[in-house]
């Protein structure tokens, strides 16, 4: 039978997960709100 407490003590997250988290959190991808706000700003400047 498995001893879950012992198994949890042995657990170490994959390095790939940490690298993926860093890539996601450190990436400043524009969302649709940013795009629309930028378009509105440009339109105001051109008028």
PDB file of N, CA and C in Angstrom:
ATOM      1  N   UNK A   1       0.835  -1.183   0.000  1.00  0.00           N
ATOM      2  CA  UNK A   1       0.000   0.000   0.000  1.00  0.00           C
ATOM      3  C   UNK A   1       0.882   1.250   0.000  1.00  0.00           C
ATOM      4  N   UNK A   2       0.425   2.276  -0.658  1.00  0.00           N
ATOM      5  CA  UNK A   2       1.205   3.509  -0.753  1.00  0.00           C
ATOM      6  C   UNK A   2       1.124   4.326   0.530  1.00  0.00           C
ATOM      7  N   UNK A   3       2.263   4.871   0.890  1.00  0.00           N
ATOM      8  CA  UNK A   3       2.303   5.809   2.010  1.00  0.00           C
ATOM      9  C   UNK A   3       2.341   7.205   1.389  1.00  0.00           C
ATOM     10  N   UNK A   4       1.219   7.876   1.358  1.00  0.00           N
ATOM     11  CA  UNK A   4       1.114   9.155   0.662  1.00  0.00           C
ATOM     12  C   UNK A   4       1.978  10.238   1.276  1.00  0.00           C
ATOM     13  N   UNK A   5       2.138  10.217   2.589  1.00  0.00           N
ATOM     14  CA  UNK A   5       2.998  11.220   3.235  1.00  0.00           C
ATOM     15  C   UNK A   5       4.441  11.087   2.757  1.00  0.00           C
ATOM     16  N   UNK A   6       4.919   9.866   2.643  1.00  0.00           N
ATOM     17  CA  UNK A   6       6.286   9.637   2.165  1.00  0.00           C
ATOM     18  C   UNK A   6       6.421  10.038   0.693  1.00  0.00           C
ATOM     19  N   UNK A   7       5.429   9.712  -0.095  1.00  0.00           N
ATOM     20  CA  UNK A   7       5.471  10.068  -1.517  1.00  0.00           C
ATOM     21  C   UNK A   7       5.477  11.582  -1.710  1.00  0.00           C
ATOM     22  N   UNK A   8       4.712  12.299  -0.916  1.00  0.00           N
ATOM     23  CA  UNK A   8       4.675  13.760  -1.023  1.00  0.00           C
ATOM     24  C   UNK A   8       6.018  14.358  -0.635  1.00  0.00           C
ATOM     25  N   UNK A   9       6.686  13.771   0.359  1.00  0.00           N
ATOM     26  CA  UNK A   9       8.011  14.263   0.765  1.00  0.00           C
ATOM     27  C   UNK A   9       9.019  14.117  -0.369  1.00  0.00           C
ATOM     28  N   UNK A  10       8.878  13.076  -1.187  1.00  0.00           N
ATOM     29  CA  UNK A  10       9.801  12.821  -2.291  1.00  0.00           C
ATOM     30  C   UNK A  10       9.514  13.680  -3.525  1.00  0.00           C
ATOM     31  N   UNK A  11       8.328  14.276  -3.570  1.00  0.00           N
ATOM     32  CA  UNK A  11       7.905  15.005  -4.766  1.00  0.00           C
ATOM     33  C   UNK A  11       8.737  16.253  -4.990  1.00  0.00           C
ATOM     34  N   UNK A  12       9.185  16.455  -6.228  1.00  0.00           N
ATOM     35  CA  UNK A  12       9.860  17.679  -6.668  1.00  0.00           C
ATOM     36  C   UNK A  12       9.250  18.074  -8.002  1.00  0.00           C
ATOM     37  N   UNK A  13       8.786  19.325  -8.123  1.00  0.00           N
ATOM     38  CA  UNK A  13       8.175  19.729  -9.395  1.00  0.00           C
ATOM     39  C   UNK A  13       9.189  19.697 -10.540  1.00  0.00           C
ATOM     40  N   UNK A  14       8.695  19.461 -11.699  1.00  0.00           N
ATOM     41  CA  UNK A  14       9.520  19.429 -12.896  1.00  0.00           C
ATOM     42  C   UNK A  14      10.101  20.809 -13.179  1.00  0.00           C
ATOM     43  N   UNK A  15      11.328  20.858 -13.648  1.00  0.00           N
ATOM     44  CA  UNK A  15      11.945  22.137 -14.002  1.00  0.00           C
ATOM     45  C   UNK A  15      11.198  22.802 -15.148  1.00  0.00           C
ATOM     46  N   UNK A  16      10.614  22.003 -16.011  1.00  0.00           N
ATOM     47  CA  UNK A  16       9.877  22.548 -17.138  1.00  0.00           C
ATOM     48  C   UNK A  16       8.699  23.397 -16.660  1.00  0.00           C
ATOM     49  N   UNK A  17       8.065  22.989 -15.571  1.00  0.00           N
ATOM     50  CA  UNK A  17       6.935  23.738 -15.034  1.00  0.00           C
ATOM     51  C   UNK A  17       7.411  25.109 -14.564  1.00  0.00           C
ATOM     52  N   UNK A  18       8.530  25.150 -13.839  1.00  0.00           N
ATOM     53  CA  UNK A  18       9.065  26.422 -13.374  1.00  0.00           C
ATOM     54  C   UNK A  18       9.447  27.328 -14.545  1.00  0.00           C
ATOM     55  N   UNK A  19      10.067  26.761 -15.563  1.00  0.00           N
ATOM     56  CA  UNK A  19      10.454  27.542 -16.737  1.00  0.00           C
ATOM     57  C   UNK A  19       9.229  28.085 -17.462  1.00  0.00           C
ATOM     58  N   UNK A  20       8.194  27.272 -17.550  1.00  0.00           N
ATOM     59  CA  UNK A  20       6.963  27.694 -18.210  1.00  0.00           C
ATOM     60  C   UNK A  20       6.296  28.817 -17.438  1.00  0.00           C
ATOM     61  N   UNK A  21       6.247  28.690 -16.117  1.00  0.00           N
ATOM     62  CA  UNK A  21       5.660  29.752 -15.295  1.00  0.00           C
ATOM     63  C   UNK A  21       6.411  31.060 -15.491  1.00  0.00           C
ATOM     64  N   UNK A  22       7.737  30.997 -15.486  1.00  0.00           N
ATOM     65  CA  UNK A  22       8.535  32.210 -15.683  1.00  0.00           C
ATOM     66  C   UNK A  22       8.253  32.842 -17.041  1.00  0.00           C
ATOM     67  N   UNK A  23       8.166  32.020 -18.063  1.00  0.00           N
ATOM     68  CA  UNK A  23       7.912  32.535 -19.405  1.00  0.00           C
ATOM     69  C   UNK A  23       6.546  33.200 -19.486  1.00  0.00           C
ATOM     70  N   UNK A  24       5.556  32.621 -18.834  1.00  0.00           N
ATOM     71  CA  UNK A  24       4.204  33.182 -18.876  1.00  0.00           C
ATOM     72  C   UNK A  24       4.129  34.480 -18.101  1.00  0.00           C
ATOM     73  N   UNK A  25       4.646  34.483 -16.890  1.00  0.00           N
ATOM     74  CA  UNK A  25       4.521  35.662 -16.039  1.00  0.00           C
ATOM     75  C   UNK A  25       5.401  36.822 -16.489  1.00  0.00           C
ATOM     76  N   UNK A  26       6.501  36.536 -17.162  1.00  0.00           N
ATOM     77  CA  UNK A  26       7.411  37.594 -17.588  1.00  0.00           C
ATOM     78  C   UNK A  26       7.136  38.097 -18.996  1.00  0.00           C
ATOM     79  N   UNK A  27       6.099  37.583 -19.635  1.00  0.00           N
ATOM     80  CA  UNK A  27       5.786  37.967 -20.997  1.00  0.00           C
ATOM     81  C   UNK A  27       4.679  39.020 -20.986  1.00  0.00           C
ATOM     82  N   UNK A  28       4.933  40.139 -21.621  1.00  0.00           N
ATOM     83  CA  UNK A  28       3.953  41.221 -21.652  1.00  0.00           C
ATOM     84  C   UNK A  28       3.180  41.211 -22.959  1.00  0.00           C
ATOM     85  N   UNK A  29       2.386  40.201 -23.153  1.00  0.00           N
ATOM     86  CA  UNK A  29       1.572  40.095 -24.358  1.00  0.00           C
ATOM     87  C   UNK A  29       0.366  41.015 -24.207  1.00  0.00           C
ATOM     88  N   UNK A  30       0.093  41.759 -25.258  1.00  0.00           N
ATOM     89  CA  UNK A  30      -1.062  42.650 -25.232  1.00  0.00           C
ATOM     90  C   UNK A  30      -2.339  41.836 -25.332  1.00  0.00           C
ATOM     91  N   UNK A  31      -3.312  42.207 -24.532  1.00  0.00           N
ATOM     92  CA  UNK A  31      -4.613  41.579 -24.678  1.00  0.00           C
ATOM     93  C   UNK A  31      -5.498  42.512 -25.506  1.00  0.00           C
ATOM     94  N   UNK A  32      -6.719  42.120 -25.758  1.00  0.00           N
ATOM     95  CA  UNK A  32      -7.600  42.883 -26.643  1.00  0.00           C
ATOM     96  C   UNK A  32      -7.870  44.276 -26.097  1.00  0.00           C
ATOM     97  N   UNK A  33      -7.929  44.413 -24.771  1.00  0.00           N
ATOM     98  CA  UNK A  33      -8.162  45.734 -24.172  1.00  0.00           C
ATOM     99  C   UNK A  33      -7.024  46.684 -24.515  1.00  0.00           C
ATOM    100  N   UNK A  34      -5.783  46.205 -24.407  1.00  0.00           N
ATOM    101  CA  UNK A  34      -4.627  47.036 -24.747  1.00  0.00           C
ATOM    102  C   UNK A  34      -4.662  47.461 -26.215  1.00  0.00           C
ATOM    103  N   UNK A  35      -5.036  46.541 -27.076  1.00  0.00           N
ATOM    104  CA  UNK A  35      -5.085  46.839 -28.507  1.00  0.00           C
ATOM    105  C   UNK A  35      -6.145  47.904 -28.790  1.00  0.00           C
ATOM    106  N   UNK A  36      -7.318  47.760 -28.204  1.00  0.00           N
ATOM    107  CA  UNK A  36      -8.401  48.720 -28.431  1.00  0.00           C
ATOM    108  C   UNK A  36      -8.006  50.092 -27.884  1.00  0.00           C
ATOM    109  N   UNK A  37      -7.430  50.138 -26.700  1.00  0.00           N
ATOM    110  CA  UNK A  37      -7.008  51.422 -26.124  1.00  0.00           C
ATOM    111  C   UNK A  37      -5.952  52.109 -26.990  1.00  0.00           C
ATOM    112  N   UNK A  38      -5.030  51.327 -27.519  1.00  0.00           N
ATOM    113  CA  UNK A  38      -4.007  51.889 -28.392  1.00  0.00           C
ATOM    114  C   UNK A  38      -4.626  52.432 -29.685  1.00  0.00           C
ATOM    115  N   UNK A  39      -5.590  51.710 -30.230  1.00  0.00           N
ATOM    116  CA  UNK A  39      -6.268  52.167 -31.445  1.00  0.00           C
ATOM    117  C   UNK A  39      -7.030  53.467 -31.173  1.00  0.00           C
ATOM    118  N   UNK A  40      -7.716  53.548 -30.043  1.00  0.00           N
ATOM    119  CA  UNK A  40      -8.459  54.759 -29.698  1.00  0.00           C
ATOM    120  C   UNK A  40      -7.506  55.948 -29.529  1.00  0.00           C
ATOM    121  N   UNK A  41      -6.390  55.707 -28.909  1.00  0.00           N
ATOM    122  CA  UNK A  41      -5.385  56.767 -28.715  1.00  0.00           C
ATOM    123  C   UNK A  41      -4.886  57.281 -30.061  1.00  0.00           C
ATOM    124  N   UNK A  42      -4.587  56.363 -30.961  1.00  0.00           N
ATOM    125  CA  UNK A  42      -4.110  56.743 -32.302  1.00  0.00           C
ATOM    126  C   UNK A  42      -5.182  57.525 -33.060  1.00  0.00           C
ATOM    127  N   UNK A  43      -6.439  57.086 -32.916  1.00  0.00           N
ATOM    128  CA  UNK A  43      -7.524  57.775 -33.604  1.00  0.00           C
ATOM    129  C   UNK A  43      -7.681  59.200 -33.087  1.00  0.00           C
ATOM    130  N   UNK A  44      -7.564  59.395 -31.790  1.00  0.00           N
ATOM    131  CA  UNK A  44      -7.666  60.729 -31.190  1.00  0.00           C
ATOM    132  C   UNK A  44      -6.532  61.625 -31.650  1.00  0.00           C
ATOM    133  N   UNK A  45      -5.324  61.054 -31.747  1.00  0.00           N
ATOM    134  CA  UNK A  45      -4.164  61.827 -32.182  1.00  0.00           C
ATOM    135  C   UNK A  45      -4.286  62.252 -33.642  1.00  0.00           C
ATOM    136  N   UNK A  46      -4.901  61.429 -34.465  1.00  0.00           N
ATOM    137  CA  UNK A  46      -5.029  61.720 -35.891  1.00  0.00           C
ATOM    138  C   UNK A  46      -6.144  62.703 -36.193  1.00  0.00           C
ATOM    139  N   UNK A  47      -7.066  62.891 -35.269  1.00  0.00           N
ATOM    140  CA  UNK A  47      -8.192  63.820 -35.504  1.00  0.00           C
ATOM    141  C   UNK A  47      -7.907  65.154 -34.962  1.00  0.00           C
TER     142      UNK A  47
END
